[in-house]
Short mmCIF file of C-alpha atoms in Angstrom, two decimals:
data_model
loop_
_atom_site.label_atom_id
_atom_site.label_comp_id
_atom_site.label_asym_id
_atom_site.label_seq_id
_atom_site.Cartn_x
_atom_site.Cartn_y
_atom_site.Cartn_z
CA GLU T 89 0.00 0.00 0.00
CA ASP T 90 1.29 3.46 -0.89
CA GLN T 91 2.03 5.33 2.29
CA VAL T 92 3.82 8.37 3.72
CA THR T 93 4.72 8.47 7.41
CA GLN T 94 6.19 11.45 9.23
CA SER T 95 7.92 11.39 12.58
CA PRO T 96 7.87 12.65 15.19
CA GLU T 97 4.30 13.94 15.43
CA ALA T 98 5.53 16.90 17.45
CA LEU T 99 8.95 18.27 18.25
CA ARG T 100 9.83 20.86 20.84
CA LEU T 101 13.22 22.59 20.51
CA GLN T 102 15.05 25.40 22.19
CA GLU T 103 16.17 28.22 19.96
CA GLY T 104 19.47 27.20 18.37
CA GLU T 105 18.95 23.48 19.01
CA SER T 106 19.34 21.74 15.62
CA SER T 107 17.30 18.64 14.78
CA SER T 108 15.76 16.62 11.95
CA LEU T 109 12.27 15.63 10.85
CA ASN T 110 11.70 12.33 9.10
CA CYS T 111 9.45 11.37 6.18
CA SER T 112 9.42 7.70 5.16
CA TYR T 113 7.52 6.53 2.12
CA THR T 114 6.47 3.45 0.22
CA VAL T 115 5.24 4.28 -3.25
CA SER T 116 5.96 2.80 -6.65
CA GLY T 117 7.37 5.14 -9.25
CA LEU T 118 8.30 8.20 -7.22
CA ARG T 119 8.01 11.37 -9.30
CA GLY T 120 8.99 13.78 -6.57
CA LEU T 121 9.03 14.28 -2.83
CA PHE T 122 7.72 17.61 -1.60
CA TRP T 123 8.19 19.49 1.66
CA TYR T 124 5.84 22.23 2.84
CA ARG T 125 5.50 24.53 5.81
CA GLN T 126 2.02 25.24 7.15
CA ASP T 127 1.16 27.93 9.69
CA PRO T 128 -2.09 27.61 11.68
CA GLY T 129 -5.19 28.51 9.67
CA LYS T 130 -3.25 28.96 6.42
CA GLY T 131 -2.56 26.96 3.29
CA PRO T 132 0.73 25.04 3.02
CA GLU T 133 3.73 26.92 1.66
CA PHE T 134 5.83 24.90 -0.78
CA LEU T 135 9.49 24.56 0.27
CA PHE T 136 11.31 21.93 -1.82
CA THR T 137 11.01 19.22 -4.43
CA LEU T 138 13.47 16.31 -4.34
CA TYR T 139 13.54 13.99 -7.35
CA SER T 140 16.11 11.27 -6.72
CA ALA T 141 18.11 9.58 -3.98
CA GLY T 142 21.14 11.58 -2.95
CA GLU T 143 19.63 14.93 -3.82
CA GLU T 144 19.78 17.80 -1.33
CA LYS T 145 18.08 21.21 -1.28
CA GLU T 146 18.64 24.13 1.10
CA LYS T 147 16.72 27.22 2.07
CA GLU T 148 17.89 29.41 4.92
CA ARG T 149 18.02 27.17 8.03
CA LEU T 150 16.35 24.22 6.28
CA LYS T 151 18.03 21.43 4.37
CA ALA T 152 16.14 18.53 2.79
CA THR T 153 17.74 15.22 1.80
CA LEU T 154 16.38 12.14 0.06
CA THR T 155 17.17 8.42 0.11
CA LYS T 156 15.30 5.59 -1.59
CA LYS T 157 13.02 5.13 1.38
CA GLU T 158 12.97 8.38 3.32
CA SER T 159 13.62 12.08 3.42
CA PHE T 160 14.94 14.26 6.20
CA LEU T 161 14.32 17.91 6.85
CA HIS T 162 17.24 19.22 8.87
CA ILE T 163 16.72 22.43 10.81
CA THR T 164 19.91 24.18 11.81
CA ALA T 165 19.88 26.64 14.71
CA PRO T 166 16.10 27.11 14.60
CA LYS T 167 14.39 30.33 15.63
CA PRO T 168 10.90 30.79 17.14
CA GLU T 169 9.60 31.91 13.73
CA ASP T 170 10.38 28.41 12.39
CA SER T 171 7.53 27.08 14.54
CA ALA T 172 4.97 25.54 12.18
CA THR T 173 3.72 22.21 10.90
CA TYR T 174 6.00 20.68 8.28
CA LEU T 175 4.30 18.45 5.72
CA CYS T 176 5.86 15.89 3.43
CA ALA T 177 4.17 14.51 0.30
CA VAL T 178 5.13 12.20 -2.53
CA GLY T 179 4.02 12.39 -6.14
CA TYR T 180 3.86 9.07 -7.94
CA THR T 181 3.27 7.58 -11.37
CA GLY T 182 -0.24 7.37 -12.66
CA GLY T 183 -0.85 11.06 -12.70
CA PHE T 184 -0.19 14.03 -10.53
CA LYS T 185 -1.66 12.50 -7.44
CA THR T 186 0.21 13.04 -4.23
CA ILE T 187 0.04 11.33 -0.87
CA PHE T 188 0.56 13.56 2.15
CA GLY T 189 1.99 12.63 5.50
CA ALA T 190 0.22 13.74 8.67
CA GLY T 191 2.88 16.37 9.39
CA THR T 192 5.29 17.21 12.20
CA ARG T 193 4.38 20.10 14.49
CA LEU T 194 7.53 22.00 15.38
CA PHE T 195 7.68 24.31 18.37
CA VAL T 196 10.79 26.44 18.88
CA LYS T 197 11.08 28.21 22.21
CA ALA T 198 13.14 31.37 22.66
CA ASP H 34 2.23 38.81 -5.21
CA VAL H 35 -1.14 37.06 -5.27
CA LYS H 36 -0.85 33.60 -6.80
CA VAL H 37 -3.81 31.46 -5.67
CA THR H 38 -6.97 32.94 -4.20
CA GLN H 39 -10.05 31.23 -2.82
CA SER H 40 -13.48 32.82 -2.79
CA SER H 41 -14.06 32.69 0.96
CA ARG H 42 -11.92 32.21 4.07
CA TYR H 43 -14.87 31.14 6.23
CA LEU H 44 -18.23 29.77 5.18
CA VAL H 45 -21.20 28.50 7.17
CA LYS H 46 -23.90 26.54 5.35
CA ARG H 47 -26.90 24.44 6.29
CA THR H 48 -27.32 20.75 5.61
CA GLY H 49 -28.71 20.16 2.12
CA GLU H 50 -27.54 23.46 0.65
CA LYS H 51 -25.55 23.56 -2.59
CA VAL H 52 -22.13 25.07 -1.93
CA PHE H 53 -19.68 26.58 -4.42
CA LEU H 54 -16.02 27.06 -3.61
CA GLU H 55 -13.95 28.90 -6.17
CA CYS H 56 -10.21 28.95 -6.74
CA VAL H 57 -8.36 31.32 -9.06
CA GLN H 58 -4.66 31.22 -10.00
CA ASP H 59 -2.64 33.77 -11.92
CA MET H 60 0.35 31.63 -12.97
CA ASP H 61 -1.07 30.00 -16.11
CA HIS H 62 -0.67 26.52 -14.58
CA GLU H 63 -2.43 23.65 -16.32
CA ASN H 64 -3.00 21.62 -13.18
CA MET H 65 -5.27 22.52 -10.30
CA PHE H 66 -6.33 20.46 -7.30
CA TRP H 67 -8.87 20.47 -4.50
CA TYR H 68 -7.99 18.93 -1.14
CA ARG H 69 -9.67 18.78 2.21
CA GLN H 70 -7.69 18.82 5.44
CA ASP H 71 -8.98 17.28 8.64
CA PRO H 72 -7.21 16.78 11.99
CA GLY H 73 -5.66 13.33 12.16
CA LEU H 74 -6.41 12.59 8.49
CA GLY H 75 -4.09 15.05 6.79
CA LEU H 76 -4.70 16.37 3.29
CA ARG H 77 -6.83 14.22 1.03
CA LEU H 78 -7.33 14.78 -2.68
CA ILE H 79 -10.91 15.33 -3.80
CA TYR H 80 -10.52 16.13 -7.52
CA PHE H 81 -7.93 17.50 -9.86
CA SER H 82 -7.87 19.00 -13.32
CA TYR H 83 -5.02 18.92 -15.82
CA ASP H 84 -6.62 21.13 -18.44
CA VAL H 85 -9.71 23.17 -19.18
CA LYS H 86 -12.85 21.00 -19.01
CA MET H 87 -10.74 18.01 -17.91
CA LYS H 88 -11.07 16.47 -14.47
CA GLU H 89 -10.13 13.36 -12.58
CA LYS H 90 -11.37 11.92 -9.32
CA GLY H 91 -9.05 11.91 -6.37
CA ASP H 92 -9.28 9.72 -3.32
CA ILE H 93 -12.52 11.06 -1.84
CA PRO H 94 -14.76 12.42 -4.66
CA GLU H 95 -18.09 11.26 -3.24
CA GLY H 96 -20.46 14.15 -2.59
CA TYR H 97 -18.39 16.59 -4.65
CA SER H 98 -18.18 17.74 -8.24
CA VAL H 99 -15.89 20.20 -10.00
CA SER H 100 -15.90 22.60 -12.91
CA ARG H 101 -13.04 24.03 -14.95
CA GLU H 102 -14.37 26.28 -17.71
CA LYS H 103 -11.33 28.58 -17.78
CA LYS H 104 -7.68 27.79 -17.20
CA GLU H 105 -7.32 30.07 -14.23
CA ARG H 106 -10.47 29.00 -12.38
CA PHE H 107 -11.33 25.70 -10.69
CA SER H 108 -14.58 25.34 -8.77
CA LEU H 109 -15.55 22.75 -6.18
CA ILE H 110 -19.26 22.06 -5.75
CA LEU H 111 -20.93 20.33 -2.84
CA GLU H 112 -24.22 19.21 -4.37
CA SER H 113 -26.00 18.76 -1.04
CA ALA H 114 -23.86 19.74 1.92
CA SER H 115 -23.67 17.37 4.86
CA THR H 116 -22.16 17.80 8.31
CA ASN H 117 -19.35 15.38 7.48
CA GLN H 118 -18.18 17.84 4.84
CA THR H 119 -17.24 20.35 7.53
CA SER H 120 -13.54 20.82 6.87
CA MET H 121 -10.75 23.06 5.62
CA TYR H 122 -10.73 23.10 1.82
CA LEU H 123 -7.49 23.87 0.04
CA CYS H 124 -6.87 24.58 -3.63
CA LYS H 125 -3.47 23.98 -5.23
CA SER H 126 -2.03 25.13 -8.54
CA PHE H 127 0.80 23.04 -10.02
CA ASP H 128 3.19 23.34 -12.95
CA SER H 129 4.13 19.83 -14.12
CA SER H 130 7.36 20.89 -15.84
CA SER H 131 8.96 22.81 -12.97
CA TYR H 132 6.92 21.26 -10.11
CA GLU H 133 6.32 24.82 -8.93
CA GLN H 134 3.18 24.74 -6.80
CA TYR H 135 1.13 27.06 -4.65
CA PHE H 136 -1.75 26.53 -2.27
CA GLY H 137 -4.50 28.99 -1.67
CA PRO H 138 -5.24 30.33 1.82
CA GLY H 139 -7.98 27.78 2.41
CA THR H 140 -11.73 27.93 3.05
CA ARG H 141 -12.95 26.74 6.41
CA LEU H 142 -16.43 25.37 5.74
CA THR H 143 -18.85 24.58 8.53
CA VAL H 144 -22.04 22.70 7.70
CA THR H 145 -24.70 22.83 10.41
#
């Protein structure tokens, strides 16, 4: 069964305390793995697309990596404004359908 | 810098009413999607469209229909609203060559 699982469900960090969020997936024919940030009451904001194992993308304090079975979103020296829910999704063959993970809620305390 | 807009941020409707949610994008993307987001269930695809007048069912199309008469506009229709359709509805615009994608701000629909 095609599936996307994110862990942990919630993560509490002190400002400056680096950590990683995990997204594991089982789909056939991966077309792309997507990371988003979602603030409460708003639509998700697209962050990255990763296409193949070994690929890395960076944006400010965020760095996304991809293997054949999982992706990591590394957050370096987070700030309180990085607090949000981070969503992972995979696009797979058969169309432009995507499967979303349930998200990781990140809280960064000053 | 507006990219994807949705017709309402909040909407309250009664059971049995016909509900129209509209999404407009200004990026000339071919592909547009409607999702609903519920606590504990994540985002689930209702319908998507890859061209004008073209549509495909997503994972949970029951109770919904869509219309795409113009490239920039994708409408979601609840034929007869029910309480289990209370949710956050999100529209997405997607470019299949660059994978550039944008979500709208969402419509929080409450059906009483």
